[in-house]
Short mmCIF file of C-alpha atoms in Angstrom, two decimals:
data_model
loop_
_atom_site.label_atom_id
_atom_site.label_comp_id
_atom_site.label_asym_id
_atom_site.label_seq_id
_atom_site.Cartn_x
_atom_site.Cartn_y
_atom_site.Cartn_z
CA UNK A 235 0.00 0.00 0.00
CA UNK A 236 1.47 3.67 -1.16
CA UNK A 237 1.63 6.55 1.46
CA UNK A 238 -0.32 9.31 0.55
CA UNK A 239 1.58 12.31 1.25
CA UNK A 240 -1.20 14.07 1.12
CA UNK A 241 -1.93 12.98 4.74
CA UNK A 242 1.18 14.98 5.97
CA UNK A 243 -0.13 18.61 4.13
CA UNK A 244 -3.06 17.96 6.10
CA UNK A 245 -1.92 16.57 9.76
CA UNK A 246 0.75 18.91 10.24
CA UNK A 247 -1.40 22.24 10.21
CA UNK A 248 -3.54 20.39 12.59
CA UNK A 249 -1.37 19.04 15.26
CA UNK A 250 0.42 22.75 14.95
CA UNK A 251 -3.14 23.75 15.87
CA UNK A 252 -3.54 21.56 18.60
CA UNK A 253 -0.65 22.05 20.01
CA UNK A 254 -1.78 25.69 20.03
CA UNK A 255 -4.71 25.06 21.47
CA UNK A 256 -3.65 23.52 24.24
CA UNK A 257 -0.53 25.97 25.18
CA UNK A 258 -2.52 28.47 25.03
CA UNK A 259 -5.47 26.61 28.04
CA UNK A 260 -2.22 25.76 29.92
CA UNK A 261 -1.53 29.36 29.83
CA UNK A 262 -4.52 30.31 30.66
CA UNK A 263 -4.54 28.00 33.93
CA UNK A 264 -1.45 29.05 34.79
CA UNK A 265 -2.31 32.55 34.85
CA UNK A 266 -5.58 31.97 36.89
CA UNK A 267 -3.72 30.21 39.29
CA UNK A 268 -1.55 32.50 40.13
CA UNK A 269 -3.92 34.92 40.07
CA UNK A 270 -5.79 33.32 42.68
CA UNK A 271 -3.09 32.27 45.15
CA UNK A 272 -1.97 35.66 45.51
CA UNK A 273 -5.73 36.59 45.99
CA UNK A 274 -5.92 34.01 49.10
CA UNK A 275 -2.42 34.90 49.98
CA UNK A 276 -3.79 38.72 50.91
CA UNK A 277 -7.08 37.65 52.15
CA UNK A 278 -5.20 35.30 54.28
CA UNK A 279 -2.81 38.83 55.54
CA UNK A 280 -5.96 40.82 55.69
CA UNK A 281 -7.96 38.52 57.92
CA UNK A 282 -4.73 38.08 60.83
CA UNK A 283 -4.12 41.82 60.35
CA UNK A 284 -7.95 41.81 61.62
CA UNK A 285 -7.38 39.40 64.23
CA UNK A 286 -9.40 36.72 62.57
CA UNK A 287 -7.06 33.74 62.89
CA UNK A 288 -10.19 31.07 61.88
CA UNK A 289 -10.18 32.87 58.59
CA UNK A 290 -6.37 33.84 58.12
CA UNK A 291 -5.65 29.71 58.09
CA UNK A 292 -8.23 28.81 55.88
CA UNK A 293 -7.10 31.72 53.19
CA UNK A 294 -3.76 30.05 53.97
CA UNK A 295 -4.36 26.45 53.81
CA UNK A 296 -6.13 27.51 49.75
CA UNK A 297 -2.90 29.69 49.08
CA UNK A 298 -0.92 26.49 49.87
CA UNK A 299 -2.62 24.23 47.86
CA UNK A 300 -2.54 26.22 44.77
CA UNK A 301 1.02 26.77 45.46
CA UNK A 302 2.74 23.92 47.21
CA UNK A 303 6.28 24.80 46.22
CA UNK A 304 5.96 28.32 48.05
CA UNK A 305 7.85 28.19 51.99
CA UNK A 306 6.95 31.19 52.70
CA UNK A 307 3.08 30.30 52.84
CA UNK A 308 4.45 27.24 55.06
CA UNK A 309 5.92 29.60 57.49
CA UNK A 310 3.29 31.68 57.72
CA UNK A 311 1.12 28.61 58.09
CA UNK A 312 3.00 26.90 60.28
CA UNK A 313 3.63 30.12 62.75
CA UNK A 314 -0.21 30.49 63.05
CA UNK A 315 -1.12 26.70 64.20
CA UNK A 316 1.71 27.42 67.09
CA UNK A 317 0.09 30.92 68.33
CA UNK A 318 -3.38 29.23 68.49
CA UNK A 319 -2.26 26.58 69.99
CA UNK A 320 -2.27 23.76 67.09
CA UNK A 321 0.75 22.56 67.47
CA UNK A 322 0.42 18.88 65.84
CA UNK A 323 -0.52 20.69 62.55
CA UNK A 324 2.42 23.18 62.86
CA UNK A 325 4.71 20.39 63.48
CA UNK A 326 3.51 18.81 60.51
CA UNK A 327 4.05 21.75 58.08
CA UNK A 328 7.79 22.23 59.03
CA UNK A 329 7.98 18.62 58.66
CA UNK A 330 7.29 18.56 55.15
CA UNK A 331 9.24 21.78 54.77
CA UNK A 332 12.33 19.63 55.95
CA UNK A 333 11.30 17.04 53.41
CA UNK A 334 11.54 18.86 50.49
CA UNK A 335 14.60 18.45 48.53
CA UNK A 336 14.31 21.31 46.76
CA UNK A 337 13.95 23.38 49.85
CA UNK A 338 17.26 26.39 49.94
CA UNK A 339 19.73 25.91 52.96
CA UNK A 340 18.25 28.77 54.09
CA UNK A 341 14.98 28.00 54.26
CA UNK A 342 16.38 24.86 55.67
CA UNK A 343 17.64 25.84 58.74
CA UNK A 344 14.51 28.36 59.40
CA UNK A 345 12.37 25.44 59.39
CA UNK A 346 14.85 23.85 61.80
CA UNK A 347 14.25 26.51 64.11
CA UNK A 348 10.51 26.98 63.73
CA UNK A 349 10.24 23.26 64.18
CA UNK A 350 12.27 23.38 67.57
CA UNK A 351 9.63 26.30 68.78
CA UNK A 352 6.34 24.26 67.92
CA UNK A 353 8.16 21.28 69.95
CA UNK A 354 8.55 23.45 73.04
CA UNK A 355 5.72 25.12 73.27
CA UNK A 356 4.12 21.91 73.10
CA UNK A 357 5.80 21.10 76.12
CA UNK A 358 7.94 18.02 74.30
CA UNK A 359 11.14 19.27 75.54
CA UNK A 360 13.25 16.39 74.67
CA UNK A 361 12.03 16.51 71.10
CA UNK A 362 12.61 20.34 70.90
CA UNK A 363 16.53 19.28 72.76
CA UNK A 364 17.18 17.16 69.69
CA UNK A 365 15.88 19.57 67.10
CA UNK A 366 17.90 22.60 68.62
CA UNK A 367 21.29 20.80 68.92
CA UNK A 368 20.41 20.10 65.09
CA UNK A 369 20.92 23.97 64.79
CA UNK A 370 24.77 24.33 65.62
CA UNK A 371 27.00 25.99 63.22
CA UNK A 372 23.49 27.73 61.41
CA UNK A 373 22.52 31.16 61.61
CA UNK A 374 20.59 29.96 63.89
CA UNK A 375 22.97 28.58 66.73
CA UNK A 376 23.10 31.15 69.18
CA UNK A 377 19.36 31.45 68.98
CA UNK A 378 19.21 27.59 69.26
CA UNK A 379 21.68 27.92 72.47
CA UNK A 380 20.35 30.67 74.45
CA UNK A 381 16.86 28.41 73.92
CA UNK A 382 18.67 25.26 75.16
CA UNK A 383 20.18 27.35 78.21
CA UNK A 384 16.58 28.19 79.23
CA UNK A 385 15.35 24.71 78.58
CA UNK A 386 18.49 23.44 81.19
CA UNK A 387 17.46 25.99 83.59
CA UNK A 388 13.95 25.20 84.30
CA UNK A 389 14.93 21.60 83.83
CA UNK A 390 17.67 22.39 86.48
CA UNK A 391 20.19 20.60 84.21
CA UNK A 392 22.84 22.10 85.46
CA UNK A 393 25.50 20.30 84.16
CA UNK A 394 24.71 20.86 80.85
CA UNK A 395 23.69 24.37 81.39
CA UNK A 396 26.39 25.01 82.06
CA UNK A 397 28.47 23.75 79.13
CA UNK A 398 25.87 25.94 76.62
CA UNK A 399 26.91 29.31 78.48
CA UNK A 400 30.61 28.58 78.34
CA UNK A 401 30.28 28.28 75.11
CA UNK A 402 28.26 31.00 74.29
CA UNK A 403 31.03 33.24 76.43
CA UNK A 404 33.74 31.78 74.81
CA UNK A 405 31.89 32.70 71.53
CA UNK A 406 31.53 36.26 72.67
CA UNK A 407 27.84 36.49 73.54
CA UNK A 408 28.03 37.65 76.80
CA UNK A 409 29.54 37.17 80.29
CA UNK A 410 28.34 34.42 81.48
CA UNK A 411 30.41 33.99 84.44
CA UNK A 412 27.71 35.08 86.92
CA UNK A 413 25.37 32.17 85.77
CA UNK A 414 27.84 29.82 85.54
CA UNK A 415 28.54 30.70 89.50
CA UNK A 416 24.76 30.22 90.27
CA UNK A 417 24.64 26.62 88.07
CA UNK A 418 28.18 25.50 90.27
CA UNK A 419 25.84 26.62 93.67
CA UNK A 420 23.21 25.08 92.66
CA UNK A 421 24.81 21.48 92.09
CA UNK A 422 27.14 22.41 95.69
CA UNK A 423 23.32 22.37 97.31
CA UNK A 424 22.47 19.12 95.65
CA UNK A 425 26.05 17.62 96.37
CA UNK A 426 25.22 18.91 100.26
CA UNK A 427 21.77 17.83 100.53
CA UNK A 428 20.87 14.61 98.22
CA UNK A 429 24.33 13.03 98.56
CA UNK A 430 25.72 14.83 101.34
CA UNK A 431 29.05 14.98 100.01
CA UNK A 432 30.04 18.21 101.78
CA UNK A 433 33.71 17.56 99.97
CA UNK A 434 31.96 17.98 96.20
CA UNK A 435 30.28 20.67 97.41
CA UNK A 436 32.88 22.53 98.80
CA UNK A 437 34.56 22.40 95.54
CA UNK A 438 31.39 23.35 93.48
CA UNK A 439 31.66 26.43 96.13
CA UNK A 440 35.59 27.09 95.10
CA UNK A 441 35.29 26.86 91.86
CA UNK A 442 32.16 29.22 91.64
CA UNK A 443 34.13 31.97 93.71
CA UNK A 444 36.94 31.54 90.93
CA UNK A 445 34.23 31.93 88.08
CA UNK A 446 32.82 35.15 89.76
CA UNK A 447 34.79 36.42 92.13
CA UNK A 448 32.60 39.54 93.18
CA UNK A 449 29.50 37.13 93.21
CA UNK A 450 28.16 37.02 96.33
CA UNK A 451 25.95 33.52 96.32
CA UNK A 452 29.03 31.17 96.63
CA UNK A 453 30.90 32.80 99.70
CA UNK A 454 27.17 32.99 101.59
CA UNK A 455 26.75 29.41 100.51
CA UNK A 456 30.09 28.54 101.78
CA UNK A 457 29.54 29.54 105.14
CA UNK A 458 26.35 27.63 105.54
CA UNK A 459 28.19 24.37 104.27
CA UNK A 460 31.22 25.43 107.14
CA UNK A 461 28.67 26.21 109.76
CA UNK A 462 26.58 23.07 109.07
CA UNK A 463 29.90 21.16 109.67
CA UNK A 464 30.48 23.25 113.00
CA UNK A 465 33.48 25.41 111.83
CA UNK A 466 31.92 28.52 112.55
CA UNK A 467 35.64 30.15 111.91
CA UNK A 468 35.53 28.95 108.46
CA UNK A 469 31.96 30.28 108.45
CA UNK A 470 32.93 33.41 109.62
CA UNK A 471 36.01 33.87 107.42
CA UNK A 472 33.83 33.66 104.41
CA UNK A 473 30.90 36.14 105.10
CA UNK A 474 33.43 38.60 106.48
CA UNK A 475 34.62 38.48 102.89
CA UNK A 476 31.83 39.97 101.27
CA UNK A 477 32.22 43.73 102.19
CA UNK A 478 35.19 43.66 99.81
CA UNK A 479 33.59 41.50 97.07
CA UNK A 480 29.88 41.81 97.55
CA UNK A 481 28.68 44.67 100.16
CA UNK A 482 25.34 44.51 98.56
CA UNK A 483 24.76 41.14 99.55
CA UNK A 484 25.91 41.76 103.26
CA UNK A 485 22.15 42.49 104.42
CA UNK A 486 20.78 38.80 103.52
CA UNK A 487 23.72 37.23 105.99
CA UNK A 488 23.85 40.36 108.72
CA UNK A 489 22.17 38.32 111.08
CA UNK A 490 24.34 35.18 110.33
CA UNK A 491 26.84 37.59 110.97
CA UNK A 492 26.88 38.39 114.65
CA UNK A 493 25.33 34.67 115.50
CA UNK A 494 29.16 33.34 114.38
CA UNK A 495 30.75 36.32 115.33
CA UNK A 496 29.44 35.59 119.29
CA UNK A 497 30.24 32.05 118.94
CA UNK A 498 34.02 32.85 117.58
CA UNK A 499 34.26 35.59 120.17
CA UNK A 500 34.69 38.37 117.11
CA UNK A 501 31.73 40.27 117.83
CA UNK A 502 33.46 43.36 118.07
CA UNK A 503 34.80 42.92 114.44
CA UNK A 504 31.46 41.93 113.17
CA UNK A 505 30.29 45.23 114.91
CA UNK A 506 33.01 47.09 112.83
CA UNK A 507 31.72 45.64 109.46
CA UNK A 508 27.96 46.36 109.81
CA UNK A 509 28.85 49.76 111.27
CA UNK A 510 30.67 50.41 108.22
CA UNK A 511 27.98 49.57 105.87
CA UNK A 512 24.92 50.72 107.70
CA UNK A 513 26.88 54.11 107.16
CA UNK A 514 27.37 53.71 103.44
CA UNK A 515 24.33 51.86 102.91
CA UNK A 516 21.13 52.08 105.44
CA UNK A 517 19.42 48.75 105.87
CA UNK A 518 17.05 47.87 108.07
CA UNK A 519 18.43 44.18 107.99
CA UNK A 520 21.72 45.48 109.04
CA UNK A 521 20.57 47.77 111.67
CA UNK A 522 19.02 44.67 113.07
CA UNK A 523 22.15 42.78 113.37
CA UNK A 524 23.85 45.99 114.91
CA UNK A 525 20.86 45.43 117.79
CA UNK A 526 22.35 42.32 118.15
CA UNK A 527 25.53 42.69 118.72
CA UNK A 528 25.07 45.63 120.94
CA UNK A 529 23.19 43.64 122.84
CA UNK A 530 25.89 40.50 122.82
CA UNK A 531 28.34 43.02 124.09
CA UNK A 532 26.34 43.80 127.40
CA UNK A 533 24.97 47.02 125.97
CA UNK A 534 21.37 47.72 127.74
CA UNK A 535 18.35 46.34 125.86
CA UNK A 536 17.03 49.94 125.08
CA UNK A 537 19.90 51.80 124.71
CA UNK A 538 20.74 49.23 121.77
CA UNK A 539 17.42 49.67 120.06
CA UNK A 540 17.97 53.68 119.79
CA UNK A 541 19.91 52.21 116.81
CA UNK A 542 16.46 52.29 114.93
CA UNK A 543 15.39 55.67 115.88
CA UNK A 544 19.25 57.14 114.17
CA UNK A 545 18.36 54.07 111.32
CA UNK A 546 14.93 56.36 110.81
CA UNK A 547 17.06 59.73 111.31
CA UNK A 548 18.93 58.64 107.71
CA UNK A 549 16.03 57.10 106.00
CA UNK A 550 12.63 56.73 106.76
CA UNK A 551 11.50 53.02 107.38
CA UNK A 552 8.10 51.51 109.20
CA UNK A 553 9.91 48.14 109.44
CA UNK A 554 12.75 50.10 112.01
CA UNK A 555 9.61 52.19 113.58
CA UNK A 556 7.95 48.61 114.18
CA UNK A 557 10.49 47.14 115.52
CA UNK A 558 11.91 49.76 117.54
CA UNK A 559 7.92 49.72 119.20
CA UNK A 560 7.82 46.27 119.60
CA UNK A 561 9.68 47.03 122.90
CA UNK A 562 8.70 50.03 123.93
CA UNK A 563 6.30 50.55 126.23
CA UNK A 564 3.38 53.25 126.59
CA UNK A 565 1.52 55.16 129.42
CA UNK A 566 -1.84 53.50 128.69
CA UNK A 567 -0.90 49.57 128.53
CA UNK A 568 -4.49 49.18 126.01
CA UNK A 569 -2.54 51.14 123.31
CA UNK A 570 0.90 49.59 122.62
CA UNK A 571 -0.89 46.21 121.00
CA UNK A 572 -3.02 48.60 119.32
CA UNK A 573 -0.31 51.02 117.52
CA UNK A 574 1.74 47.41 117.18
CA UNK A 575 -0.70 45.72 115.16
CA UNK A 576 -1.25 48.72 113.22
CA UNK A 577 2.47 49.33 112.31
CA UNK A 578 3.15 45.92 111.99
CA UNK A 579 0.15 45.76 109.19
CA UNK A 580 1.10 48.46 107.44
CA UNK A 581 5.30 47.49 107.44
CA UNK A 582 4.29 43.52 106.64
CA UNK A 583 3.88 44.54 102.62
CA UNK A 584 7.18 46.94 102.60
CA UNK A 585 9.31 44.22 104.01
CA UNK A 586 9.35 41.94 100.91
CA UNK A 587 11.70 41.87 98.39
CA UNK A 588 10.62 42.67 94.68
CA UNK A 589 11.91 41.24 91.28
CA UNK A 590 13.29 44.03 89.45
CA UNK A 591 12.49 42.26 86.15
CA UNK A 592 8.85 40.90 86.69
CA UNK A 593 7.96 42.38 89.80
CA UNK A 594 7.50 39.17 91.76
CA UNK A 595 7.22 39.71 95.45
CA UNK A 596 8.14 37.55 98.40
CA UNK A 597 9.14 37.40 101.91
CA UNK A 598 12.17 34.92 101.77
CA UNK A 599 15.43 36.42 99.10
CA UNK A 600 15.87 34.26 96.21
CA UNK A 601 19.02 33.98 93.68
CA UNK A 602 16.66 33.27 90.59
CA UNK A 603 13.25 34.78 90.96
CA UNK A 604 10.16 31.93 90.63
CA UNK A 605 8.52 33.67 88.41
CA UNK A 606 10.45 34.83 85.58
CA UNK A 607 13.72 32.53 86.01
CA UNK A 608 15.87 35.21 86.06
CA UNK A 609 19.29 35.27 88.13
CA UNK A 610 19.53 37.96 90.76
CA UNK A 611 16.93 40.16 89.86
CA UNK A 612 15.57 40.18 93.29
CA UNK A 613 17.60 43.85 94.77
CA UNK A 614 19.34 42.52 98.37
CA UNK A 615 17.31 45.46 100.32
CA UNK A 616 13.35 45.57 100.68
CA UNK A 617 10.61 47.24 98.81
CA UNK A 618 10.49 50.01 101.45
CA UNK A 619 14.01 50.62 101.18
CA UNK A 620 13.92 51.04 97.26
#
């Protein structure tokens, strides 16, 4: 049988046409779709601009599926299941971000991150552990370690705390030393009290006054380890240490002061040192102690408490005028309780001590405040004396 050529005159116009045809639907498709992903993209912005978060991931969830090779709809995506809460589904969108072969080393290692976030606000902490350490040597890695010192912190991981700030100081982010002195106390009072290895924890204590030197948690520290071993000397030795390295700390311990100063016969010494800084600093908690020791030395009951009346001569404080009145005694024996309970009411509130980052109060000092984890926020005097 003989090919017509005939055929070829024919079929070639009308597979050009075809062809034709169907460029010019794909075109078409093409440009509707992109048409409408922007158009859910913006919706999507204008409904979370609103506050309409419902609405914002449903405009995003279309946006996606019209354009499934776009991260940045991901992100956005993903970032809006964590604030509400969804944090399965946000998990799941950086997952298949991190799938994608095609995704950018960039994009890569923002995915990393966002992943570690949904993790940890989900509360999966050794999940979001894993996916920060992933982060080291990224743009994200100091980030990723400042995140993984919190996590250590509340976990009281101390250890491992604090290998993350060394490295972060020896990376130049920051002195760290002061922390690392807190983490090196706070395994010296585990050493003391769990395994009551007073050795261990005498050399957590010497190594944290090396770290910080003008810290003053590690020398007070110290001399509760000494004096719980009955070597008030050594006790004494180390509090009478802080007016050179930490006279801001000397109120907390004033007390503490003159007990080990009487039972080393030194309490004329003490005397000196909380003479010297009640001048340079008032403190009711000092003025206290100088009571004290007045009274140790055989000095008359209320001739010693006239120390109050000179503390309120420099600064004005209901917690000296309340305790100056506990002793004191009026004309009319109805009316001391009376004025007592009053003063005492009114001074209970001033004599806590504040958080000077979140404003947490309490009656007992802390070194990291409760409520917002940071260390030594809490000012060594009281709210009165602020």
């Amino acid at each position: 049988m003989n090919f017509d050529p005939t055929w070829i005159l024919i079929g070639l116009p009308v597979a050009f046409a075809l062809g034709w045809l169907a460029s010019r639907f794909d075109l078409r498709q093409w440009r509707l779709e992109n048409r409408q992903a922007p158009k859910a993209y913006f919706k999507g912005l204008s409904y979370l601009l609103n506050e309409q978060q419902d609405q914002a991931i449903d405009a995003f969830i279309e946006a996606v599926q019209r354009d499934p090779d776009t991260s940045e709809l991901h992100f956005a995506l993903g970032n809006l299941f964590r604030r509400r809460g969804e944090y399965e589904r946000a998990v799941r969108v950086h997952e298949h971000l991190l799938l994608r072969a095609d995704l950018s080393d960039v994009d890569r290692e923002r995915a990393q991150y966002a992943l570690a976030q949904d993790f940890l606000k989900a509360g999966l902490i050794d999940r979001a552990e894993d996916a920060l350490q992933k982060l080291q040597g990224t743009r994200y890695a100091q980030q990723a370690a400042l995140t993984l010192l919190s996590i250590y912190e509340r976990s009281r991981d101390w250890r491992k705390a604090g290998a993350i700030a060394r490295r972060l100081q020896a990376d130049g982010q920051g002195d760290f030393s002061g922390r690392l002195a807190h983490y090196l106390c706070e395994q010296a009072a585990a050493a003391q009290t769990r395994g009551h290895d007073p050795d261990q924890a005498r050399q957590f204590l010497d190594q944290a006054i090396t770290q910080a030197p003008a810290a003053g948690r590690p020398r007070i520290q110290l001399a509760g380890l000494c004096a719980a071993q009955g070597d008030a000397a050594s006790a004494l030795a180390a509090l009478m240490q802080l007016p050179d390295h930490a006279p801001q700390f000397l109120p907390l311990v004033a007390s503490e002061l003159v007990r080990l100063g009487a039972a080393c016969g030194q309490v004329q010494q003490v005397l000196a040192v909380l003479e010297a800084s009640g001048a340079q600093t008032p403190a009711v908690d000092v003025t206290d102690a100088i009571v004290q020791a007045l009274i140790a030395q055989g000095v008359p009951p209320d001739q010693a408490r006239q120390r109050y009346v000179r503390h309120m001569a420099q600064e004005s404080s209901l917690i000296a005028a309340a305790r100056w009145l506990s002793h004191e005694r009026f004309n009319a024996e109805t009316d001391h309780p009376t004025v007592q309970h009053s003063i005492d009411n009114a001074a209970r509130p001033l004599a806590r001590y504040r958080c000077a980052a979140c404003g947490f109060e309490t009656q007992g000092y802390f070194w990291q405040c409760p409520g917002c984890q940071v260390w030594e926020s809490f000012p060594p005097r009281r709210i009165e004396e602020l």
